[in-house]
């Protein structure tokens, strides 16, 4: 038996490939809009834009940025074998952009009164990564 074999029969964890440039640009202080323009597939850049808009009180903008990051992340997950469910570990740094965008989408949905979307995204985050749900909330 392999050390990381899933004994419950569920899907294996999905680990996105590393794309360090957007993360490094953001860490170096490059404005998130520039990073998103240069790397539009980066959920991390969109999540940062969503966080910044939320902090500034621009809830609809935060929702739109978060939704973009969420959908770009879903695309990446599917390209990497994810079948619509299963673990997306927060501990794997390349997954954090998607998980942050999902959290930001839930938060912004709640802020604009989109309760059903808030609940769906909150449940999805908890089921995908309990660590992300605890860390980001």
mmCIF file of C-alpha atoms in Angstrom:
data_model
loop_
_atom_site.group_PDB
_atom_site.id
_atom_site.type_symbol
_atom_site.label_atom_id
_atom_site.label_comp_id
_atom_site.label_asym_id
_atom_site.label_seq_id
_atom_site.Cartn_x
_atom_site.Cartn_y
_atom_site.Cartn_z
ATOM 1 C CA UNK A 1 0.000 0.000 0.000
ATOM 2 C CA UNK A 2 1.311 3.438 -0.919
ATOM 3 C CA UNK A 3 1.914 5.849 1.949
ATOM 4 C CA UNK A 4 -0.581 8.414 0.582
ATOM 5 C CA UNK A 5 -3.247 5.965 -0.584
ATOM 6 C CA UNK A 6 -6.791 7.138 0.124
ATOM 7 C CA UNK A 7 -8.397 4.339 2.143
ATOM 8 C CA UNK A 8 -11.875 5.893 1.934
ATOM 9 C CA UNK A 9 -12.015 5.618 -1.846
ATOM 10 C CA UNK A 10 -12.489 9.336 -2.492
ATOM 11 C CA UNK A 11 -10.620 11.257 -5.138
ATOM 12 C CA UNK A 12 -6.987 12.076 -4.460
ATOM 13 C CA UNK A 13 -6.056 15.638 -3.498
ATOM 14 C CA UNK A 14 -5.623 18.004 -6.423
ATOM 15 C CA UNK A 15 -2.361 19.920 -6.441
ATOM 16 C CA UNK A 16 -2.052 22.657 -9.019
ATOM 17 C CA UNK A 17 1.312 23.125 -10.720
ATOM 18 C CA UNK A 18 3.427 25.933 -9.363
ATOM 19 C CA UNK A 19 3.375 29.266 -11.169
ATOM 20 C CA UNK A 20 5.707 31.342 -9.014
ATOM 21 C CA UNK A 21 5.896 34.536 -11.084
ATOM 22 C CA UNK A 22 2.528 36.042 -10.041
ATOM 23 C CA UNK A 23 3.250 35.202 -6.385
ATOM 24 C CA UNK A 24 6.728 36.747 -6.622
ATOM 25 C CA UNK A 25 5.445 39.882 -8.368
ATOM 26 C CA UNK A 26 2.782 40.405 -5.694
ATOM 27 C CA UNK A 27 5.321 39.803 -2.915
ATOM 28 C CA UNK A 28 7.604 42.402 -4.518
ATOM 29 C CA UNK A 29 4.821 44.990 -4.398
ATOM 30 C CA UNK A 30 3.678 44.937 -8.012
ATOM 31 C CA UNK A 31 0.095 46.228 -8.130
ATOM 32 C CA UNK A 32 -2.349 43.308 -8.386
ATOM 33 C CA UNK A 33 -4.005 44.819 -11.478
ATOM 34 C CA UNK A 34 -0.656 44.688 -13.291
ATOM 35 C CA UNK A 35 -0.126 41.094 -12.192
ATOM 36 C CA UNK A 36 -3.636 40.105 -13.333
ATOM 37 C CA UNK A 37 -3.088 41.821 -16.688
ATOM 38 C CA UNK A 38 0.208 39.991 -17.195
ATOM 39 C CA UNK A 39 -1.083 36.675 -15.759
ATOM 40 C CA UNK A 40 -4.863 36.630 -16.303
ATOM 41 C CA UNK A 41 -5.082 32.929 -15.420
ATOM 42 C CA UNK A 42 -3.664 33.587 -11.942
ATOM 43 C CA UNK A 43 -6.353 33.106 -9.306
ATOM 44 C CA UNK A 44 -3.955 34.614 -6.802
ATOM 45 C CA UNK A 45 -3.837 37.975 -8.598
ATOM 46 C CA UNK A 46 -7.649 38.092 -8.840
ATOM 47 C CA UNK A 47 -7.992 37.091 -5.183
ATOM 48 C CA UNK A 48 -5.691 39.947 -4.191
ATOM 49 C CA UNK A 49 -7.736 42.379 -6.287
ATOM 50 C CA UNK A 50 -10.878 41.073 -4.557
ATOM 51 C CA UNK A 51 -9.303 41.517 -1.120
ATOM 52 C CA UNK A 52 -8.172 45.065 -1.914
ATOM 53 C CA UNK A 53 -11.607 46.039 -3.253
ATOM 54 C CA UNK A 54 -13.311 44.514 -0.201
ATOM 55 C CA UNK A 55 -11.013 46.395 2.178
ATOM 56 C CA UNK A 56 -11.840 49.625 0.329
ATOM 57 C CA UNK A 57 -15.589 48.958 0.669
ATOM 58 C CA UNK A 58 -16.137 48.222 -3.036
ATOM 59 C CA UNK A 59 -18.219 45.070 -2.575
ATOM 60 C CA UNK A 60 -19.522 44.618 -6.121
ATOM 61 C CA UNK A 61 -16.007 45.053 -7.473
ATOM 62 C CA UNK A 62 -14.703 42.550 -4.913
ATOM 63 C CA UNK A 63 -17.395 40.092 -5.998
ATOM 64 C CA UNK A 64 -16.456 40.483 -9.675
ATOM 65 C CA UNK A 65 -12.727 40.034 -9.048
ATOM 66 C CA UNK A 66 -13.344 37.039 -6.787
ATOM 67 C CA UNK A 67 -15.660 35.418 -9.339
ATOM 68 C CA UNK A 68 -13.000 35.823 -12.038
ATOM 69 C CA UNK A 69 -10.336 34.240 -9.801
ATOM 70 C CA UNK A 70 -12.716 31.460 -8.835
ATOM 71 C CA UNK A 71 -13.510 30.568 -12.451
ATOM 72 C CA UNK A 72 -9.866 30.775 -13.542
ATOM 73 C CA UNK A 73 -9.076 28.428 -10.652
ATOM 74 C CA UNK A 74 -11.819 25.977 -11.622
ATOM 75 C CA UNK A 75 -10.352 25.894 -15.131
ATOM 76 C CA UNK A 76 -6.898 25.115 -13.729
ATOM 77 C CA UNK A 77 -8.228 22.461 -11.367
ATOM 78 C CA UNK A 78 -10.093 20.692 -14.164
ATOM 79 C CA UNK A 79 -6.996 20.774 -16.394
ATOM 80 C CA UNK A 80 -5.164 19.037 -13.562
ATOM 81 C CA UNK A 81 -7.557 16.152 -13.038
ATOM 82 C CA UNK A 82 -10.094 17.552 -10.578
ATOM 83 C CA UNK A 83 -13.546 16.080 -11.242
ATOM 84 C CA UNK A 84 -15.686 18.587 -9.359
ATOM 85 C CA UNK A 85 -15.066 17.329 -5.843
ATOM 86 C CA UNK A 86 -12.316 16.165 -3.557
ATOM 87 C CA UNK A 87 -9.562 17.753 -1.514
ATOM 88 C CA UNK A 88 -7.740 20.877 -2.677
ATOM 89 C CA UNK A 89 -5.074 21.200 0.029
ATOM 90 C CA UNK A 90 -4.317 24.714 1.294
ATOM 91 C CA UNK A 91 -0.955 23.366 2.422
ATOM 92 C CA UNK A 92 0.048 23.153 -1.269
ATOM 93 C CA UNK A 93 0.883 26.796 -1.991
ATOM 94 C CA UNK A 94 -0.158 26.824 -5.685
ATOM 95 C CA UNK A 95 -3.728 25.937 -4.553
ATOM 96 C CA UNK A 96 -3.972 29.013 -2.337
ATOM 97 C CA UNK A 97 -4.923 31.442 -5.093
ATOM 98 C CA UNK A 98 -8.033 29.439 -5.944
ATOM 99 C CA UNK A 99 -8.939 28.899 -2.298
ATOM 100 C CA UNK A 100 -8.459 32.601 -1.530
ATOM 101 C CA UNK A 101 -10.664 33.525 -4.507
ATOM 102 C CA UNK A 102 -13.334 31.084 -3.299
ATOM 103 C CA UNK A 103 -13.209 32.604 0.186
ATOM 104 C CA UNK A 104 -13.342 36.135 -1.274
ATOM 105 C CA UNK A 105 -16.338 35.174 -3.406
ATOM 106 C CA UNK A 106 -18.199 33.878 -0.357
ATOM 107 C CA UNK A 107 -17.359 36.999 1.633
ATOM 108 C CA UNK A 108 -18.389 39.400 -1.147
ATOM 109 C CA UNK A 109 -21.562 37.421 -1.873
ATOM 110 C CA UNK A 110 -22.578 37.771 1.756
ATOM 111 C CA UNK A 111 -21.777 41.503 1.670
ATOM 112 C CA UNK A 112 -24.097 42.103 -1.291
ATOM 113 C CA UNK A 113 -26.886 39.922 0.098
ATOM 114 C CA UNK A 114 -26.348 36.914 -2.153
ATOM 115 C CA UNK A 115 -27.006 34.426 0.680
ATOM 116 C CA UNK A 116 -27.347 31.292 -1.448
ATOM 117 C CA UNK A 117 -24.001 31.971 -3.161
ATOM 118 C CA UNK A 118 -22.393 32.718 0.210
ATOM 119 C CA UNK A 119 -23.581 29.399 1.633
ATOM 120 C CA UNK A 120 -22.573 27.428 -1.474
ATOM 121 C CA UNK A 121 -19.073 28.919 -1.528
ATOM 122 C CA UNK A 122 -18.597 28.532 2.227
ATOM 123 C CA UNK A 123 -19.563 24.858 2.035
ATOM 124 C CA UNK A 124 -17.347 24.318 -1.010
ATOM 125 C CA UNK A 125 -14.372 25.895 0.800
ATOM 126 C CA UNK A 126 -14.882 23.761 3.935
ATOM 127 C CA UNK A 127 -15.236 20.580 1.895
ATOM 128 C CA UNK A 128 -12.236 21.364 -0.319
ATOM 129 C CA UNK A 129 -9.888 22.435 2.453
ATOM 130 C CA UNK A 130 -10.838 22.640 6.122
ATOM 131 C CA UNK A 131 -7.455 24.294 6.687
ATOM 132 C CA UNK A 132 -8.258 27.054 4.178
ATOM 133 C CA UNK A 133 -11.693 27.582 5.717
ATOM 134 C CA UNK A 134 -10.155 27.966 9.178
ATOM 135 C CA UNK A 135 -7.179 30.047 8.032
ATOM 136 C CA UNK A 136 -9.016 32.481 5.754
ATOM 137 C CA UNK A 137 -12.108 33.044 7.893
#
